[in-house]
PDB file of C-alpha atoms in Angstrom:
ATOM      1  CA  UNK A  24       0.635  16.168  -9.904  1.00 46.00           C
ATOM      2  CA  UNK A  25       3.832  17.824 -11.507  1.00 50.00           C
ATOM      3  CA  UNK A  26       6.298  19.391 -10.341  1.00 48.00           C
ATOM      4  CA  UNK A  27       7.374  23.010 -12.137  1.00 45.00           C
ATOM      5  CA  UNK A  28      10.178  22.762 -14.450  1.00 49.00           C
ATOM      6  CA  UNK A  29      13.396  23.811 -13.153  1.00 51.00           C
ATOM      7  CA  UNK A  30      16.750  23.200 -14.683  1.00 62.00           C
ATOM      8  CA  UNK A  31      17.464  20.075 -16.508  1.00 79.00           C
ATOM      9  CA  UNK A  32      18.672  17.227 -14.592  1.00 92.00           C
ATOM     10  CA  UNK A  33      22.224  16.167 -15.687  1.00 94.00           C
ATOM     11  CA  UNK A  34      23.859  12.310 -16.643  1.00 95.00           C
ATOM     12  CA  UNK A  35      24.175  10.128 -13.838  1.00 96.00           C
ATOM     13  CA  UNK A  36      22.060  12.191 -10.380  1.00 96.00           C
ATOM     14  CA  UNK A  37      20.151  10.204  -8.317  1.00 97.00           C
ATOM     15  CA  UNK A  38      16.377  11.380  -7.954  1.00 97.00           C
ATOM     16  CA  UNK A  39      12.873  10.181  -6.925  1.00 97.00           C
ATOM     17  CA  UNK A  40      10.352   9.959  -9.856  1.00 97.00           C
ATOM     18  CA  UNK A  41       6.251  10.375  -8.992  1.00 94.00           C
ATOM     19  CA  UNK A  42       4.127   7.907  -9.941  1.00 90.00           C
ATOM     20  CA  UNK A  43       0.639   8.842 -11.989  1.00 85.00           C
ATOM     21  CA  UNK A  44      -0.417   5.279 -12.310  1.00 84.00           C
ATOM     22  CA  UNK A  45      -3.743   4.216 -11.252  1.00 83.00           C
ATOM     23  CA  UNK A  46      -3.408   2.923  -7.841  1.00 80.00           C
ATOM     24  CA  UNK A  47       0.471   4.289  -7.127  1.00 84.00           C
ATOM     25  CA  UNK A  48      -0.601   8.420  -7.390  1.00 81.00           C
ATOM     26  CA  UNK A  49       1.610  10.471  -4.972  1.00 80.00           C
ATOM     27  CA  UNK A  50       4.236   7.417  -4.164  1.00 93.00           C
ATOM     28  CA  UNK A  51       7.614   8.050  -5.016  1.00 96.00           C
ATOM     29  CA  UNK A  52      10.249   5.640  -6.676  1.00 97.00           C
ATOM     30  CA  UNK A  53      14.060   5.834  -6.140  1.00 97.00           C
ATOM     31  CA  UNK A  54      16.078   6.600  -9.884  1.00 98.00           C
ATOM     32  CA  UNK A  55      19.060   7.603 -11.106  1.00 98.00           C
ATOM     33  CA  UNK A  56      18.858   9.726 -14.549  1.00 98.00           C
ATOM     34  CA  UNK A  57      20.099   7.475 -17.618  1.00 98.00           C
ATOM     35  CA  UNK A  58      20.163  10.727 -20.352  1.00 96.00           C
ATOM     36  CA  UNK A  59      18.286  13.854 -20.756  1.00 96.00           C
ATOM     37  CA  UNK A  60      16.163  13.026 -23.783  1.00 95.00           C
ATOM     38  CA  UNK A  61      14.806  16.704 -24.984  1.00 94.00           C
ATOM     39  CA  UNK A  62      11.805  18.169 -24.572  1.00 94.00           C
ATOM     40  CA  UNK A  63      11.832  17.709 -21.212  1.00 93.00           C
ATOM     41  CA  UNK A  64      11.830  14.234 -21.008  1.00 96.00           C
ATOM     42  CA  UNK A  65      13.973  11.895 -19.376  1.00 97.00           C
ATOM     43  CA  UNK A  66      15.291   8.490 -19.346  1.00 98.00           C
ATOM     44  CA  UNK A  67      15.483   6.965 -16.111  1.00 98.00           C
ATOM     45  CA  UNK A  68      17.148   3.547 -14.437  1.00 98.00           C
ATOM     46  CA  UNK A  69      15.189   2.854 -11.210  1.00 97.00           C
ATOM     47  CA  UNK A  70      16.572   1.944  -8.292  1.00 96.00           C
ATOM     48  CA  UNK A  71      14.795  -1.115  -7.409  1.00 92.00           C
ATOM     49  CA  UNK A  72      11.951  -1.717  -9.850  1.00 92.00           C
ATOM     50  CA  UNK A  73      12.549  -4.266 -11.974  1.00 89.00           C
ATOM     51  CA  UNK A  74      11.430  -5.148 -15.563  1.00 90.00           C
ATOM     52  CA  UNK A  75       8.139  -7.178 -15.557  1.00 90.00           C
ATOM     53  CA  UNK A  76      10.682 -10.198 -17.519  1.00 91.00           C
ATOM     54  CA  UNK A  77      13.347 -10.719 -16.113  1.00 90.00           C
ATOM     55  CA  UNK A  78      13.823  -8.800 -12.631  1.00 89.00           C
ATOM     56  CA  UNK A  79      16.951  -9.163 -11.978  1.00 91.00           C
ATOM     57  CA  UNK A  80      17.390  -6.304 -14.849  1.00 92.00           C
ATOM     58  CA  UNK A  81      16.449  -2.400 -13.281  1.00 94.00           C
ATOM     59  CA  UNK A  82      13.970  -0.965 -14.776  1.00 94.00           C
ATOM     60  CA  UNK A  83      14.010   1.492 -17.297  1.00 96.00           C
ATOM     61  CA  UNK A  84      11.882   4.254 -18.815  1.00 96.00           C
ATOM     62  CA  UNK A  85      11.619   7.552 -20.220  1.00 97.00           C
ATOM     63  CA  UNK A  86       9.328  10.095 -17.797  1.00 96.00           C
ATOM     64  CA  UNK A  87       8.188  13.520 -17.490  1.00 95.00           C
ATOM     65  CA  UNK A  88      10.873  16.153 -15.697  1.00 92.00           C
ATOM     66  CA  UNK A  89       7.656  17.614 -14.821  1.00 91.00           C
ATOM     67  CA  UNK A  90       7.450  13.400 -12.654  1.00 93.00           C
ATOM     68  CA  UNK A  91      11.110  13.925 -10.849  1.00 95.00           C
ATOM     69  CA  UNK A  92      12.548  15.791  -8.390  1.00 95.00           C
ATOM     70  CA  UNK A  93      15.654  15.743  -6.367  1.00 95.00           C
ATOM     71  CA  UNK A  94      16.603  13.485  -3.301  1.00 94.00           C
ATOM     72  CA  UNK A  95      14.850  14.853  -0.242  1.00 92.00           C
ATOM     73  CA  UNK A  96      18.325  16.567   2.118  1.00 88.00           C
ATOM     74  CA  UNK A  97      18.124  14.500   5.696  1.00 79.00           C
ATOM     75  CA  UNK A  98      16.376  16.347   8.359  1.00 68.00           C
ATOM     76  CA  UNK A  99      18.304  18.675  10.432  1.00 62.00           C
ATOM     77  CA  UNK A 100      19.388  17.146  12.959  1.00 59.00           C
ATOM     78  CA  UNK A 101      17.022  18.050  15.631  1.00 54.00           C
ATOM     79  CA  UNK A 102      14.360  16.938  13.060  1.00 51.00           C
ATOM     80  CA  UNK A 103      15.940  13.291  13.757  1.00 48.00           C
ATOM     81  CA  UNK A 104      16.218  12.648  17.311  1.00 46.00           C
ATOM     82  CA  UNK A 105      12.536  14.111  17.885  1.00 55.00           C
ATOM     83  CA  UNK A 106      10.966  10.913  16.220  1.00 82.00           C
ATOM     84  CA  UNK A 107       8.069  10.929  15.107  1.00 91.00           C
ATOM     85  CA  UNK A 108       4.162  12.178  16.811  1.00 92.00           C
ATOM     86  CA  UNK A 109       0.546  12.080  16.050  1.00 95.00           C
ATOM     87  CA  UNK A 110       0.061  14.262  12.991  1.00 95.00           C
ATOM     88  CA  UNK A 111       3.165  14.093  11.958  1.00 94.00           C
ATOM     89  CA  UNK A 112       2.628  13.567   7.478  1.00 95.00           C
ATOM     90  CA  UNK A 113       5.685  11.522   7.071  1.00 95.00           C
ATOM     91  CA  UNK A 114       6.160   8.858   3.783  1.00 96.00           C
ATOM     92  CA  UNK A 115       6.766   4.897   4.468  1.00 97.00           C
ATOM     93  CA  UNK A 116       8.590   3.036   2.576  1.00 97.00           C
ATOM     94  CA  UNK A 117       7.161  -0.015   1.004  1.00 96.00           C
ATOM     95  CA  UNK A 118       7.224  -1.882  -2.342  1.00 92.00           C
ATOM     96  CA  UNK A 119      10.140  -0.610  -3.548  1.00 95.00           C
ATOM     97  CA  UNK A 120       8.939   2.957  -2.966  1.00 96.00           C
ATOM     98  CA  UNK A 121       7.950   5.988  -0.490  1.00 97.00           C
ATOM     99  CA  UNK A 122       3.725   6.853   0.563  1.00 96.00           C
ATOM    100  CA  UNK A 123       2.538   8.873   2.355  1.00 95.00           C
ATOM    101  CA  UNK A 124       0.717   9.475   4.935  1.00 95.00           C
ATOM    102  CA  UNK A 125      -0.254  10.173   8.667  1.00 96.00           C
ATOM    103  CA  UNK A 126       1.062   9.395  11.361  1.00 97.00           C
ATOM    104  CA  UNK A 127      -1.563   8.343  13.795  1.00 97.00           C
ATOM    105  CA  UNK A 128      -0.127   5.931  17.156  1.00 96.00           C
ATOM    106  CA  UNK A 129       2.890   3.982  18.211  1.00 95.00           C
ATOM    107  CA  UNK A 130       2.345   0.455  19.257  1.00 94.00           C
ATOM    108  CA  UNK A 131       6.397  -1.315  20.770  1.00 93.00           C
ATOM    109  CA  UNK A 132       8.236   0.269  18.209  1.00 93.00           C
ATOM    110  CA  UNK A 133       5.539   0.094  15.746  1.00 96.00           C
ATOM    111  CA  UNK A 134       4.101   3.689  14.784  1.00 97.00           C
ATOM    112  CA  UNK A 135       0.645   3.643  13.028  1.00 98.00           C
ATOM    113  CA  UNK A 136       0.638   5.732   9.478  1.00 98.00           C
ATOM    114  CA  UNK A 137      -2.905   6.259   8.139  1.00 97.00           C
ATOM    115  CA  UNK A 138      -2.672   6.576   3.923  1.00 94.00           C
ATOM    116  CA  UNK A 139      -5.282   8.710   1.917  1.00 89.00           C
ATOM    117  CA  UNK A 140      -6.496   4.883   0.348  1.00 87.00           C
ATOM    118  CA  UNK A 141      -7.847   4.382   3.845  1.00 91.00           C
ATOM    119  CA  UNK A 142      -4.854   1.379   4.933  1.00 93.00           C
ATOM    120  CA  UNK A 143      -3.283   1.322   8.022  1.00 96.00           C
ATOM    121  CA  UNK A 144       0.107  -0.221   7.905  1.00 97.00           C
ATOM    122  CA  UNK A 145       2.393  -0.049  11.174  1.00 98.00           C
ATOM    123  CA  UNK A 146       5.835   0.795   9.696  1.00 98.00           C
ATOM    124  CA  UNK A 147       9.438   0.848  12.353  1.00 96.00           C
ATOM    125  CA  UNK A 148      11.177   4.090  12.746  1.00 94.00           C
ATOM    126  CA  UNK A 149      13.898   3.624  10.512  1.00 94.00           C
ATOM    127  CA  UNK A 150      10.921   3.171   7.382  1.00 96.00           C
ATOM    128  CA  UNK A 151      10.109   5.527   8.199  1.00 96.00           C
ATOM    129  CA  UNK A 152      11.057   9.762   6.907  1.00 93.00           C
ATOM    130  CA  UNK A 153       9.698  13.075   7.763  1.00 92.00           C
ATOM    131  CA  UNK A 154       7.298  14.415   4.823  1.00 93.00           C
ATOM    132  CA  UNK A 155       8.401  17.354   2.490  1.00 92.00           C
ATOM    133  CA  UNK A 156       7.497  18.673  -0.494  1.00 90.00           C
ATOM    134  CA  UNK A 157       9.464  20.116  -3.473  1.00 89.00           C
ATOM    135  CA  UNK A 158       7.156  23.476  -4.980  1.00 87.00           C
ATOM    136  CA  UNK A 159       8.885  26.291  -6.965  1.00 84.00           C
ATOM    137  CA  UNK A 160      12.386  24.066  -6.019  1.00 85.00           C
ATOM    138  CA  UNK A 161      12.965  24.452  -3.467  1.00 87.00           C
ATOM    139  CA  UNK A 162      11.492  22.266  -0.512  1.00 90.00           C
ATOM    140  CA  UNK A 163       8.769  22.207   2.143  1.00 89.00           C
ATOM    141  CA  UNK A 164       9.655  20.975   5.298  1.00 80.00           C
ATOM    142  CA  UNK A 165       5.997  18.566   7.066  1.00 67.00           C
ATOM    143  CA  UNK A 166       6.286  18.063  11.090  1.00 59.00           C
TER     144      UNK A 166
END
């Protein structure tokens, strides 16, 4: 599930890192590039993930360049006013990362989101964003 190689990410650049760990595949976590290690590897510091030994220290690790993408742009203003509808592909912020799912309906102020794992969870609109894919150096918007 890697992303195509793009130009090198620079130190200090805010990015998202795609997890490949079991149970976390396809989730994205905010991070900052600390160093280009060469050979398409980067040292990153996560915004919300912390070290197992000391939860006050942000997690740092070396990741492959194809696991990194720029931060998605904000949706066009007309999209933010439109909200979400059944069948929309979205990312839900949960467990310190963004997880891709499908809107299945709305109850009160919560949107039901179905995930490939079979989980179905309700989220307030503020915890959702329209899903975007980063392919060949461009963002593709789904609605």
